[in-house]
Short mmCIF file of C-alpha atoms and ligand atoms in Angstrom, two decimals:
data_model
loop_
_atom_site.label_atom_id
_atom_site.label_comp_id
_atom_site.label_asym_id
_atom_site.label_seq_id
_atom_site.Cartn_x
_atom_site.Cartn_y
_atom_site.Cartn_z
CA MET A 1 14.20 -1.56 -13.10
CA ASN A 2 16.22 -4.56 -14.07
CA ARG A 3 14.45 -7.37 -12.36
CA PRO A 4 11.09 -8.75 -13.54
CA PRO A 5 8.08 -6.85 -12.16
CA ILE A 6 5.82 -8.56 -9.64
CA VAL A 7 2.24 -8.17 -10.79
CA THR A 8 -1.02 -8.90 -9.02
CA VAL A 9 -4.58 -8.87 -10.30
CA MET A 10 -7.45 -7.27 -8.40
CA GLY A 11 -11.08 -6.52 -9.04
CA HIS A 12 -14.65 -7.43 -8.26
CA VAL A 13 -15.70 -11.07 -8.01
CA ASP A 14 -16.59 -12.64 -11.38
CA HIS A 15 -15.05 -9.82 -13.36
CA GLY A 16 -12.53 -12.30 -14.74
CA LYS A 17 -9.40 -12.08 -12.58
CA THR A 18 -8.70 -15.81 -12.68
CA SER A 19 -9.57 -16.12 -16.37
CA LEU A 20 -7.32 -13.21 -17.24
CA LEU A 21 -4.40 -14.57 -15.23
CA ASP A 22 -4.79 -17.96 -16.91
CA ALA A 23 -5.01 -16.38 -20.32
CA LEU A 24 -1.92 -14.25 -19.69
CA ARG A 25 0.04 -17.24 -18.48
CA ASN A 26 -0.93 -19.25 -21.51
CA THR A 27 0.56 -16.70 -23.85
CA SER A 28 3.93 -17.43 -22.35
CA VAL A 29 6.68 -19.20 -24.27
CA VAL A 30 8.00 -20.73 -21.07
CA ASN A 31 4.72 -22.47 -20.41
CA THR A 32 4.13 -23.82 -23.88
CA GLU A 33 7.62 -25.33 -23.85
CA SER A 34 7.01 -27.21 -20.66
CA GLY A 35 3.40 -28.04 -21.41
CA GLY A 36 1.81 -25.61 -19.01
CA ILE A 37 2.20 -25.07 -15.33
CA THR A 38 2.22 -28.34 -13.50
CA GLN A 39 3.33 -27.16 -10.12
CA HIS A 40 1.33 -24.62 -8.18
CA ILE A 41 3.42 -22.49 -5.88
CA GLY A 42 1.28 -19.36 -5.75
CA ALA A 43 3.20 -17.42 -8.34
CA SER A 44 4.30 -17.87 -11.90
CA GLN A 45 6.44 -16.22 -14.47
CA ILE A 46 5.99 -15.54 -18.13
CA THR A 47 8.24 -14.16 -20.82
CA HIS A 48 7.05 -11.36 -23.05
CA ASN A 49 9.31 -9.63 -25.57
CA ASN A 50 12.22 -11.48 -23.95
CA LYS A 51 11.43 -9.96 -20.59
CA LYS A 52 10.13 -11.82 -17.60
CA ILE A 53 7.00 -10.87 -15.66
CA THR A 54 6.09 -12.49 -12.34
CA PHE A 55 2.43 -12.94 -11.50
CA ILE A 56 1.03 -13.58 -8.07
CA ASP A 57 -1.65 -16.24 -8.46
CA THR A 58 -3.91 -15.27 -5.59
CA PRO A 59 -5.85 -12.33 -6.88
CA GLY A 60 -7.47 -9.88 -4.54
CA HIS A 61 -6.93 -6.81 -2.46
CA ALA A 62 -7.34 -8.48 0.92
CA ALA A 63 -4.39 -10.82 0.35
CA PHE A 64 -2.43 -7.89 -1.05
CA SER A 65 -2.90 -5.66 1.99
CA GLU A 66 -2.46 -8.54 4.39
CA MET A 67 0.97 -9.08 2.93
CA ARG A 68 1.74 -5.39 3.10
CA SER A 69 0.65 -5.26 6.71
CA ARG A 70 3.44 -7.72 7.49
CA GLY A 71 6.01 -5.60 5.76
CA GLY A 72 6.10 -7.36 2.42
CA LYS A 73 6.24 -5.51 -0.85
CA ALA A 74 3.30 -7.51 -2.21
CA ALA A 75 3.47 -6.27 -5.81
CA ASP A 76 5.05 -3.70 -8.11
CA ILE A 77 2.07 -3.30 -10.42
CA VAL A 78 -1.65 -3.94 -9.96
CA ILE A 79 -3.90 -4.96 -12.83
CA LEU A 80 -7.39 -3.78 -11.99
CA VAL A 81 -9.90 -5.95 -13.79
CA VAL A 82 -13.27 -4.32 -14.47
CA ALA A 83 -15.89 -6.24 -16.42
CA ALA A 84 -17.18 -4.04 -19.22
CA ASN A 85 -20.72 -5.29 -18.74
CA ASP A 86 -20.80 -4.64 -15.00
CA GLY A 87 -18.64 -1.58 -14.37
CA VAL A 88 -17.29 -0.36 -11.06
CA LYS A 89 -18.54 -2.50 -8.15
CA PRO A 90 -17.80 -2.52 -4.40
CA GLN A 91 -14.69 -4.66 -4.66
CA THR A 92 -13.46 -2.55 -7.57
CA LYS A 93 -13.56 0.49 -5.30
CA GLU A 94 -11.81 -1.42 -2.54
CA ALA A 95 -9.14 -2.63 -4.92
CA ILE A 96 -8.52 0.95 -6.11
CA ALA A 97 -8.17 2.12 -2.52
CA HIS A 98 -5.78 -0.69 -1.58
CA ALA A 99 -3.59 -0.17 -4.65
CA LYS A 100 -3.52 3.59 -4.12
CA ALA A 101 -2.66 3.24 -0.46
CA ALA A 102 0.27 1.08 -1.49
CA LYS A 103 1.26 3.67 -4.11
CA VAL A 104 1.49 0.85 -6.61
CA PRO A 105 0.86 1.75 -10.25
CA ILE A 106 -2.46 0.52 -11.63
CA ILE A 107 -3.21 -0.71 -15.12
CA VAL A 108 -6.92 -1.03 -15.83
CA ALA A 109 -7.97 -4.09 -17.80
CA ILE A 110 -11.51 -3.60 -19.05
CA ASN A 111 -12.47 -7.22 -19.52
CA LYS A 112 -15.25 -9.08 -21.31
CA VAL A 113 -15.30 -6.63 -24.21
CA ASP A 114 -16.36 -9.59 -26.38
CA LEU A 115 -19.84 -9.43 -24.85
CA PRO A 116 -22.42 -7.75 -27.06
CA GLY A 117 -23.62 -4.27 -26.21
CA VAL A 118 -20.96 -3.41 -23.62
CA ASN A 119 -20.33 0.26 -23.02
CA VAL A 120 -16.64 0.76 -22.43
CA SER A 121 -16.75 4.54 -22.22
CA LYS A 122 -19.32 4.32 -19.43
CA VAL A 123 -16.88 2.19 -17.45
CA LYS A 124 -14.08 4.67 -18.12
CA ASN A 125 -16.21 7.52 -16.87
CA GLN A 126 -17.06 5.57 -13.74
CA LEU A 127 -13.36 5.05 -13.10
CA LEU A 128 -12.81 8.79 -13.29
CA GLU A 129 -15.26 9.21 -10.43
CA TYR A 130 -12.93 7.06 -8.35
CA ASP A 131 -10.03 9.26 -9.22
CA LEU A 132 -8.43 6.96 -11.73
CA GLN A 133 -7.28 9.44 -14.36
CA LEU A 134 -7.05 7.44 -17.55
CA GLU A 135 -4.65 8.44 -20.32
CA GLU A 136 -7.41 9.38 -22.72
CA PHE A 137 -8.67 11.90 -20.19
CA GLY A 138 -5.24 13.42 -19.82
CA GLY A 139 -4.23 11.29 -16.88
CA GLU A 140 -1.45 8.75 -16.50
CA ILE A 141 -3.31 5.51 -16.03
CA ILE A 142 -3.24 3.08 -18.92
CA SER A 143 -6.40 1.16 -19.70
CA VAL A 144 -6.56 -1.80 -22.04
CA GLU A 145 -9.75 -3.33 -23.40
CA VAL A 146 -9.35 -7.09 -23.16
CA SER A 147 -11.21 -10.33 -23.37
CA ALA A 148 -9.80 -13.16 -21.34
CA THR A 149 -12.09 -15.59 -23.14
CA MET A 150 -11.20 -14.48 -26.67
CA LYS A 151 -7.60 -13.66 -25.69
CA THR A 152 -7.99 -10.18 -27.15
CA ASN A 153 -5.35 -7.52 -26.50
CA LEU A 154 -3.39 -9.61 -24.02
CA ASP A 155 -0.17 -8.60 -25.75
CA LYS A 156 -1.13 -4.97 -25.32
CA LEU A 157 -1.69 -5.55 -21.61
CA LEU A 158 1.69 -7.23 -21.24
CA ASP A 159 3.33 -4.41 -23.23
CA SER A 160 1.78 -1.94 -20.80
CA ILE A 161 3.14 -3.82 -17.82
CA LEU A 162 6.65 -3.70 -19.24
CA ALA A 163 6.29 -0.05 -20.26
CA ILE A 164 5.26 0.96 -16.75
CA TRP A 165 8.02 -1.12 -15.24
CA GLU A 166 10.61 0.46 -17.49
CA MET A 167 9.53 3.89 -16.30
CA THR A 168 9.83 2.85 -12.68
CA GLU A 169 12.94 4.32 -11.29
CA ASP A 170 15.65 2.00 -10.20
CA THR A 171 15.82 2.73 -6.51
CA LYS A 172 19.51 1.80 -6.56
CA GLU A 173 19.03 -0.49 -3.66
CA SER A 174 22.05 -2.49 -2.64
CA LYS A 175 22.32 -5.99 -3.95
CA ASP A 176 21.68 -7.40 -0.48
CA LEU A 177 19.26 -10.28 -0.47
CA LYS A 178 15.71 -9.30 0.37
CA GLY A 179 12.29 -10.71 -0.38
CA PHE A 180 8.99 -11.75 1.07
CA VAL A 181 6.96 -14.86 1.79
CA LEU A 182 4.03 -15.38 -0.52
CA GLU A 183 2.56 -18.41 1.20
CA SER A 184 3.63 -21.35 3.30
CA LYS A 185 2.29 -24.76 4.06
CA HIS A 186 3.01 -28.12 5.60
CA ASP A 187 3.36 -31.04 3.26
CA SER A 188 3.36 -34.55 4.67
CA LYS A 189 6.25 -35.56 2.40
CA LYS A 190 8.28 -32.38 2.14
CA GLY A 191 7.67 -30.89 5.58
CA TYR A 192 7.35 -27.12 5.86
CA THR A 193 7.60 -25.28 2.57
CA ALA A 194 7.27 -21.64 1.65
CA THR A 195 6.92 -19.79 -1.60
CA LEU A 196 9.16 -16.78 -1.61
CA ILE A 197 9.64 -13.95 -4.01
CA VAL A 198 13.09 -12.45 -4.10
CA THR A 199 12.93 -8.69 -4.58
CA ASN A 200 16.60 -7.87 -4.18
CA GLY A 201 19.82 -9.76 -4.70
CA SER A 202 19.69 -13.52 -5.20
CA LEU A 203 18.95 -16.53 -3.05
CA SER A 204 20.87 -19.79 -3.35
CA VAL A 205 20.64 -23.26 -1.88
CA GLY A 206 22.81 -23.49 1.22
CA GLN A 207 22.30 -19.89 2.28
CA GLU A 208 20.85 -19.09 5.66
CA ILE A 209 18.00 -16.59 5.80
CA LEU A 210 16.06 -14.92 8.56
CA ILE A 211 12.34 -14.68 7.95
CA GLY A 212 10.31 -12.20 9.98
CA LYS A 213 11.93 -11.66 13.33
CA ALA A 214 12.43 -15.16 14.51
CA ILE A 215 12.57 -17.84 11.84
CA LYS A 216 16.02 -18.90 10.74
CA CYS A 217 16.24 -21.22 7.78
CA LYS A 218 19.07 -22.87 5.93
CA VAL A 219 17.73 -23.29 2.42
CA LYS A 220 17.91 -27.01 1.64
CA SER A 221 16.49 -26.90 -1.85
CA ILE A 222 14.62 -24.61 -4.20
CA VAL A 223 12.11 -25.39 -6.91
CA ASP A 224 10.93 -22.82 -9.41
CA PHE A 225 7.31 -22.18 -10.33
CA LEU A 226 7.39 -25.04 -12.84
CA GLY A 227 8.44 -27.47 -10.14
CA LYS A 228 11.99 -27.71 -11.48
CA LYS A 229 14.89 -27.89 -9.03
CA VAL A 230 17.08 -24.83 -9.24
CA THR A 231 20.07 -23.65 -7.24
CA THR A 232 19.41 -19.93 -7.31
CA LEU A 233 16.51 -17.49 -7.51
CA GLN A 234 17.25 -14.09 -8.98
CA ALA A 235 15.53 -10.85 -8.01
CA GLY A 236 11.92 -10.96 -9.19
CA ASP A 237 11.79 -14.76 -9.23
CA PRO A 238 9.34 -16.82 -7.22
CA GLY A 239 10.32 -20.21 -5.85
CA GLU A 240 9.49 -22.74 -3.21
CA ILE A 241 12.05 -23.51 -0.56
CA LEU A 242 12.61 -26.47 1.74
CA GLY A 243 14.50 -26.45 5.00
CA LEU A 244 12.09 -24.63 7.28
CA LYS A 245 11.51 -25.78 10.83
CA GLU A 246 8.38 -23.69 11.29
CA LEU A 247 5.81 -21.91 9.17
CA PRO A 248 6.39 -18.28 8.30
CA GLN A 249 3.40 -16.04 7.54
CA SER A 250 2.61 -14.65 4.15
CA GLY A 251 3.98 -11.16 3.75
CA GLU A 252 6.86 -11.64 6.15
CA THR A 253 10.10 -10.29 4.80
CA PHE A 254 13.39 -12.14 4.73
CA VAL A 255 17.03 -11.14 4.54
CA LEU A 256 20.29 -13.02 4.50
CA TYR A 257 21.28 -14.24 7.93
CA THR A 258 24.94 -13.41 7.98
CA GLY A 259 25.83 -14.85 11.34
CA GLN A 260 25.93 -11.53 13.13
CA SER A 261 23.89 -11.45 16.28
CA LEU A 262 20.26 -12.20 15.67
CA ASP A 263 19.39 -8.82 17.17
CA THR A 264 21.20 -6.89 14.45
CA THR A 265 19.37 -8.73 11.72
CA VAL A 266 16.13 -8.25 13.58
CA GLU A 267 16.84 -4.53 13.74
CA GLU A 268 17.33 -4.48 9.96
CA ILE A 269 13.97 -6.12 9.48
CA GLU A 270 12.34 -3.78 11.95
CA GLU A 271 13.71 -0.86 10.00
CA VAL A 272 11.94 -2.14 6.90
CA GLU A 273 8.77 -2.77 8.84
CA ASN A 274 8.78 0.44 10.80
CA ASP A 275 7.97 2.27 7.60
CA GLU A 276 4.63 0.55 7.77
CA ASN A 277 3.95 1.06 11.45
CA PHE A 278 0.55 2.21 12.42
CA ASP A 279 -0.22 5.66 13.74
CA PRO A 280 -3.93 6.31 14.03
CA PHE A 281 -3.36 10.01 14.51
CA ALA A 282 -1.87 10.80 11.16
CA ALA A 283 -3.94 14.01 11.49
CA LYS A 284 -1.00 15.51 13.33
CA GLY A 285 0.96 15.30 10.11
CA GLY A 286 -1.68 17.35 8.33
CA GLU A 287 -3.83 14.60 6.87
CA LEU A 288 -6.37 12.52 8.66
CA ASN A 289 -6.96 9.44 6.55
CA LEU A 290 -10.46 8.03 6.75
CA ILE A 291 -12.15 4.90 5.54
CA LEU A 292 -15.80 5.74 5.41
CA ARG A 293 -18.68 3.28 5.53
CA ALA A 294 -22.30 4.47 5.58
CA ASP A 295 -25.74 2.95 5.35
CA THR A 296 -26.89 4.53 2.10
CA GLN A 297 -25.33 6.16 -0.95
CA GLY A 298 -27.16 9.39 -0.13
CA THR A 299 -25.76 9.68 3.38
CA LEU A 300 -22.34 8.67 2.14
CA GLU A 301 -22.29 11.53 -0.35
CA ALA A 302 -23.57 13.99 2.25
CA LEU A 303 -20.83 12.89 4.65
CA VAL A 304 -18.10 13.09 2.03
CA GLY A 305 -19.28 16.60 1.12
CA SER A 306 -19.13 17.78 4.73
CA LEU A 307 -15.90 16.02 5.60
CA GLN A 308 -14.05 17.39 2.60
CA LYS A 309 -14.84 20.93 3.72
CA LEU A 310 -13.23 20.43 7.12
CA GLU A 311 -9.92 22.17 7.54
CA TYR A 312 -7.75 23.52 10.31
CA GLU A 313 -4.45 25.26 9.68
CA GLY A 314 -3.68 23.01 6.74
CA ASN A 315 -4.94 19.85 8.43
CA LYS A 316 -7.45 18.10 6.24
CA VAL A 317 -9.36 14.89 5.81
CA THR A 318 -8.37 12.44 3.09
CA ILE A 319 -10.93 9.80 2.28
CA ILE A 320 -9.09 6.66 1.29
CA LEU A 321 -12.19 4.54 0.71
CA LYS A 322 -15.87 5.36 0.81
CA ASP A 323 -18.69 2.92 0.28
CA VAL A 324 -21.99 1.71 1.63
CA GLY A 325 -22.15 -1.38 3.80
CA GLU A 326 -20.65 -2.95 6.88
CA VAL A 327 -17.05 -2.54 7.96
CA LYS A 328 -15.02 -5.43 6.56
CA GLU A 329 -11.84 -7.10 7.62
CA SER A 330 -10.09 -5.82 4.51
CA ASP A 331 -10.99 -2.26 5.61
CA LEU A 332 -8.88 -2.88 8.71
CA LEU A 333 -5.97 -4.02 6.60
CA LEU A 334 -6.34 -0.96 4.42
CA ALA A 335 -6.50 1.21 7.53
CA SER A 336 -3.40 -0.46 8.85
CA VAL A 337 -1.33 0.07 5.72
CA SER A 338 -2.59 3.58 5.03
CA LYS A 339 -2.58 4.70 8.66
CA ALA A 340 -6.26 5.52 8.50
CA ILE A 341 -9.13 5.34 10.93
CA VAL A 342 -12.37 3.63 10.06
CA VAL A 343 -15.56 5.64 10.39
CA ALA A 344 -18.79 3.65 10.39
CA PHE A 345 -21.93 5.70 10.01
CA LYS A 346 -25.17 3.90 10.83
CA VAL A 347 -23.68 0.58 9.79
CA ALA A 348 -22.98 -2.46 11.90
CA VAL A 349 -19.54 -3.22 13.22
CA ALA A 350 -19.49 -6.92 13.99
CA GLY A 351 -17.95 -8.11 17.25
CA LYS A 352 -15.22 -9.98 15.42
CA ILE A 353 -14.28 -6.80 13.55
CA VAL A 354 -14.08 -4.91 16.86
CA ASP A 355 -11.84 -7.59 18.35
CA LYS A 356 -9.66 -7.72 15.26
CA SER A 357 -9.39 -3.92 15.17
CA ARG A 358 -8.15 -3.88 18.76
CA GLU A 359 -5.66 -6.60 18.00
CA MET A 360 -4.42 -4.61 15.01
CA LYS A 361 -4.63 -1.31 16.91
CA ILE A 362 -6.94 0.17 14.30
CA LEU A 363 -9.39 2.77 15.46
CA VAL A 364 -12.98 2.10 14.39
CA ARG A 365 -15.39 4.90 15.33
CA LYS A 366 -19.09 4.38 15.01
CA TYR A 367 -21.57 7.23 14.69
CA ASP A 368 -25.31 7.56 14.24
CA ILE A 369 -25.57 11.32 14.20
CA ILE A 370 -23.93 13.37 11.45
CA TYR A 371 -23.07 16.43 13.51
CA GLU A 372 -21.34 14.31 16.17
CA LEU A 373 -19.19 12.73 13.49
CA ILE A 374 -18.35 16.07 11.88
CA GLU A 375 -17.69 17.75 15.23
CA GLU A 376 -15.35 15.03 16.41
CA ILE A 377 -13.42 14.88 13.16
CA GLN A 378 -13.10 18.69 13.14
CA GLY A 379 -11.94 18.46 16.74
CA ALA A 380 -9.36 15.87 15.74
CA LEU A 381 -8.05 18.18 12.98
CA GLU A 382 -7.78 21.00 15.51
CA GLY A 383 -6.01 18.70 17.90
CA VAL A 384 -8.53 19.43 20.62
CA PHE A 385 -10.27 16.11 20.38
CA GLU A 386 -8.39 12.89 20.57
CA LEU A 387 -10.09 10.12 18.66
CA LYS A 388 -9.90 7.12 20.90
CA GLU A 389 -11.34 3.70 21.16
CA GLU A 390 -13.38 2.88 24.25
CA LYS A 391 -11.31 0.57 26.38
CA VAL A 392 -13.21 -2.60 27.04
CA LYS A 393 -11.97 -4.81 29.85
CA GLY A 394 -14.39 -7.56 29.09
CA ARG A 395 -17.10 -8.50 26.67
CA ALA A 396 -19.54 -11.41 26.77
CA GLU A 397 -22.24 -12.43 24.35
CA ILE A 398 -25.56 -13.58 25.79
CA LEU A 399 -26.20 -17.04 24.38
CA LYS A 400 -29.30 -17.91 26.40
CA ILE A 401 -31.63 -16.39 28.97
CA PHE A 402 -32.62 -18.52 31.97
CA PRO A 403 -35.57 -17.18 34.02
CA LEU A 404 -35.37 -18.53 37.60
CA PRO A 405 -38.39 -19.47 39.76
CA SER A 406 -37.39 -16.59 42.07
CA GLY A 407 -38.08 -14.11 39.26
CA ASP A 408 -34.39 -13.40 38.67
CA VAL A 409 -32.94 -13.92 35.22
CA VAL A 410 -29.55 -15.49 34.57
CA ALA A 411 -27.81 -14.68 31.31
CA GLY A 412 -25.84 -17.61 29.96
CA CYS A 413 -22.86 -15.93 28.27
CA LEU A 414 -19.69 -16.63 26.40
CA ILE A 415 -16.80 -14.32 27.22
CA THR A 416 -15.31 -13.17 23.91
CA HIS A 417 -12.90 -10.53 25.16
CA GLY A 418 -10.98 -9.94 28.37
CA ARG A 419 -12.73 -11.02 31.56
CA LEU A 420 -15.82 -10.50 33.73
CA ARG A 421 -15.65 -9.95 37.49
CA GLU A 422 -18.28 -9.88 40.23
CA GLY A 423 -19.14 -6.28 41.08
CA ASP A 424 -18.13 -4.98 37.60
CA SER A 425 -20.26 -2.22 36.12
CA VAL A 426 -21.53 -3.40 32.77
CA SER A 427 -23.03 -1.78 29.74
CA ILE A 428 -25.62 -3.95 28.02
CA ARG A 429 -25.55 -3.32 24.30
CA THR A 430 -26.88 -4.66 21.05
CA GLU A 431 -23.54 -3.97 19.36
CA PRO A 432 -20.05 -3.31 20.65
CA ASN A 433 -20.23 0.48 20.81
CA LYS A 434 -21.65 3.02 23.18
CA GLU A 435 -24.46 4.19 20.88
CA ALA A 436 -25.93 0.71 21.03
CA GLU A 437 -26.30 0.71 24.83
CA VAL A 438 -29.64 -0.56 26.12
CA PHE A 439 -28.99 -0.08 29.83
CA LYS A 440 -26.32 -0.10 32.50
CA SER A 441 -26.07 -2.50 35.42
CA LYS A 442 -23.71 -4.37 37.72
CA ILE A 443 -22.69 -8.01 37.90
CA LYS A 444 -24.17 -9.35 41.12
CA ILE A 445 -23.25 -12.99 40.81
CA LEU A 446 -20.96 -14.75 38.36
CA LYS A 447 -20.98 -18.51 37.94
CA LYS A 448 -18.85 -20.95 36.00
CA ALA A 449 -20.40 -24.43 35.62
CA SER A 450 -22.84 -23.54 38.44
CA VAL A 451 -20.05 -22.62 40.84
CA GLN A 452 -19.90 -19.01 42.01
CA THR A 453 -16.61 -17.52 40.80
CA LYS A 454 -15.04 -14.06 41.31
CA THR A 455 -13.38 -13.66 37.89
CA ILE A 456 -13.87 -15.53 34.63
CA GLY A 457 -11.71 -15.11 31.54
CA ILE A 458 -11.99 -15.21 27.77
CA ASP A 459 -13.47 -18.13 25.81
CA THR A 460 -15.36 -19.37 28.86
CA GLU A 461 -19.10 -19.88 29.23
CA CYS A 462 -20.61 -18.43 32.36
CA GLY A 463 -23.85 -17.48 34.08
CA VAL A 464 -24.36 -13.81 34.94
CA LEU A 465 -26.93 -12.40 37.36
CA LEU A 466 -27.25 -8.65 37.15
CA ASN A 467 -28.31 -6.23 39.88
CA SER A 468 -31.08 -4.75 37.80
CA GLY A 469 -32.61 -4.48 34.36
CA TYR A 470 -32.56 -8.16 33.63
CA ASP A 471 -36.10 -8.11 32.22
CA LYS A 472 -34.59 -6.21 29.27
CA LEU A 473 -32.00 -8.88 28.51
CA LYS A 474 -32.23 -10.64 25.18
CA GLU A 475 -30.22 -13.37 23.55
CA GLY A 476 -27.51 -11.95 21.28
CA MET A 477 -26.96 -8.84 23.42
CA LEU A 478 -23.50 -8.03 24.71
CA LEU A 479 -22.30 -7.30 28.24
CA GLU A 480 -19.35 -4.95 28.16
CA VAL A 481 -17.16 -4.08 31.12
CA LEU A 482 -15.46 -0.74 30.56
P1 LIG B 1 -12.98 -13.84 -10.90
O1 LIG B 1 -13.99 -14.15 -9.85
O2 LIG B 1 -12.75 -12.38 -11.03
O3 LIG B 1 -11.69 -14.61 -10.78
O4 LIG B 1 -13.66 -14.25 -12.31
P2 LIG B 1 -13.48 -15.54 -13.20
O5 LIG B 1 -12.20 -15.54 -13.94
O6 LIG B 1 -13.79 -16.74 -12.38
O7 LIG B 1 -14.61 -15.29 -14.30
C1 LIG B 1 -15.98 -15.16 -13.94
C2 LIG B 1 -16.85 -15.52 -15.11
O8 LIG B 1 -16.67 -14.61 -16.18
C3 LIG B 1 -16.55 -16.90 -15.68
O9 LIG B 1 -17.74 -17.54 -16.03
C4 LIG B 1 -15.70 -16.60 -16.90
O10 LIG B 1 -15.83 -17.60 -17.89
C5 LIG B 1 -16.30 -15.29 -17.37
N1 LIG B 1 -15.32 -14.49 -18.10
C6 LIG B 1 -14.08 -14.16 -17.69
N2 LIG B 1 -13.47 -13.41 -18.63
C7 LIG B 1 -14.36 -13.26 -19.64
C8 LIG B 1 -14.31 -12.57 -20.90
O11 LIG B 1 -13.34 -11.96 -21.31
N3 LIG B 1 -15.46 -12.62 -21.66
C9 LIG B 1 -16.56 -13.28 -21.27
N4 LIG B 1 -17.60 -13.28 -22.10
N5 LIG B 1 -16.62 -13.94 -20.11
C10 LIG B 1 -15.54 -13.93 -19.31
#
């Protein structure tokens, strides 16, 4: 490819992502000439062997997939940082899954090799377990042993980036302007600003662009990553633009607004984004992508073993990410970009994750019994069982219990989803899923600020008197209307 590659750094916390990025940037001729980076725009560029490389400053897989979920390209190459003294950790596994889902080439940087007694080959073997086939094991993934602190082998890492980029096929895209938003903010002096990365064509001051589906912007001025005013950004370059009337979101794509009807341009953007559209039932295409979370390593392995055996006329399960622990927001992003469903086995799914998953149309299934999980997934592969989310019309969290002199109990609730209505059948649960049901009842009386009310909507506090079972109510429980 001709343009500079866009590179992002991922890995577990404290493994040295920030240190490595800083060290890489400081090797750059560009930076030493100008006395280092003075302006922070979220991305920077270095020159190595007369070739430019663009780095995204915000390391991490969550930001990466969030951008992808909005249609952006996010990065061409991922550097996976693994600390030699700590090895593969939860966020390392997540980073691998996110990079693989994006089909972005990975370079492994085994960092902190300056520390005494580190065992690099142990780390390499661990990586193999996560399906990263390193070159020395006959695979294609390059690994470089580095030390951000001692600045060891940074050149080798940069060489590897350029080598991988050179092998990346030029997709022969047209020279039409295209790019994505890295971040945006409001500045009291400059107004709305956004950092963009151009991935195709070039962007010049005076041009009009369409960001996302609705934001039109005539580019008033551009500064590069060093804070210098420039008139044009070439493909691969990051820069900050002025001239926006509203804030775009990171990851939104932009194209040239050529004055044709807005709809046509919107269609073009939708075409780009449609590639990423979510279909929870990818099983129909032969592969059911799963993100698997379980309570212990032992159960996780047992589940993986059973799930990998499932098959029906070529339909199979692909496990995109497996780990112990609660379902996280970044799992939803990964599910969204890899068209996967999230399976939580005996682990909590927090209310905010449930709400977010519904908003994102990601299916999160929770199980407590292995054979139910296996049976349903097998059913999904056979097409006889449709994996579906329970539809919840309303959910309220019990904030406080008020026993009345009459012996009745009023639950003081906050409605967090949908609405509650007098007469509704409710499921009282400890968590937002049917396995966590404590009992069923009906809403007898609903009150808002002590006034009896037929229907009450989201984000409102209310008092609920149930028909029955109220002696079992506890603070923190959920009322769900199905
Ligand atoms: P991040 O959370 O992944 O961004 O990690 P940081 O870059 O903040 O580094 C975490 C800690 O590891 C800091 O105390 C760094 O000084 C240290 N560190 C980073 N790289 C190296 C390295 O190559 N060698 C050693 N010995 N320490 C390092």
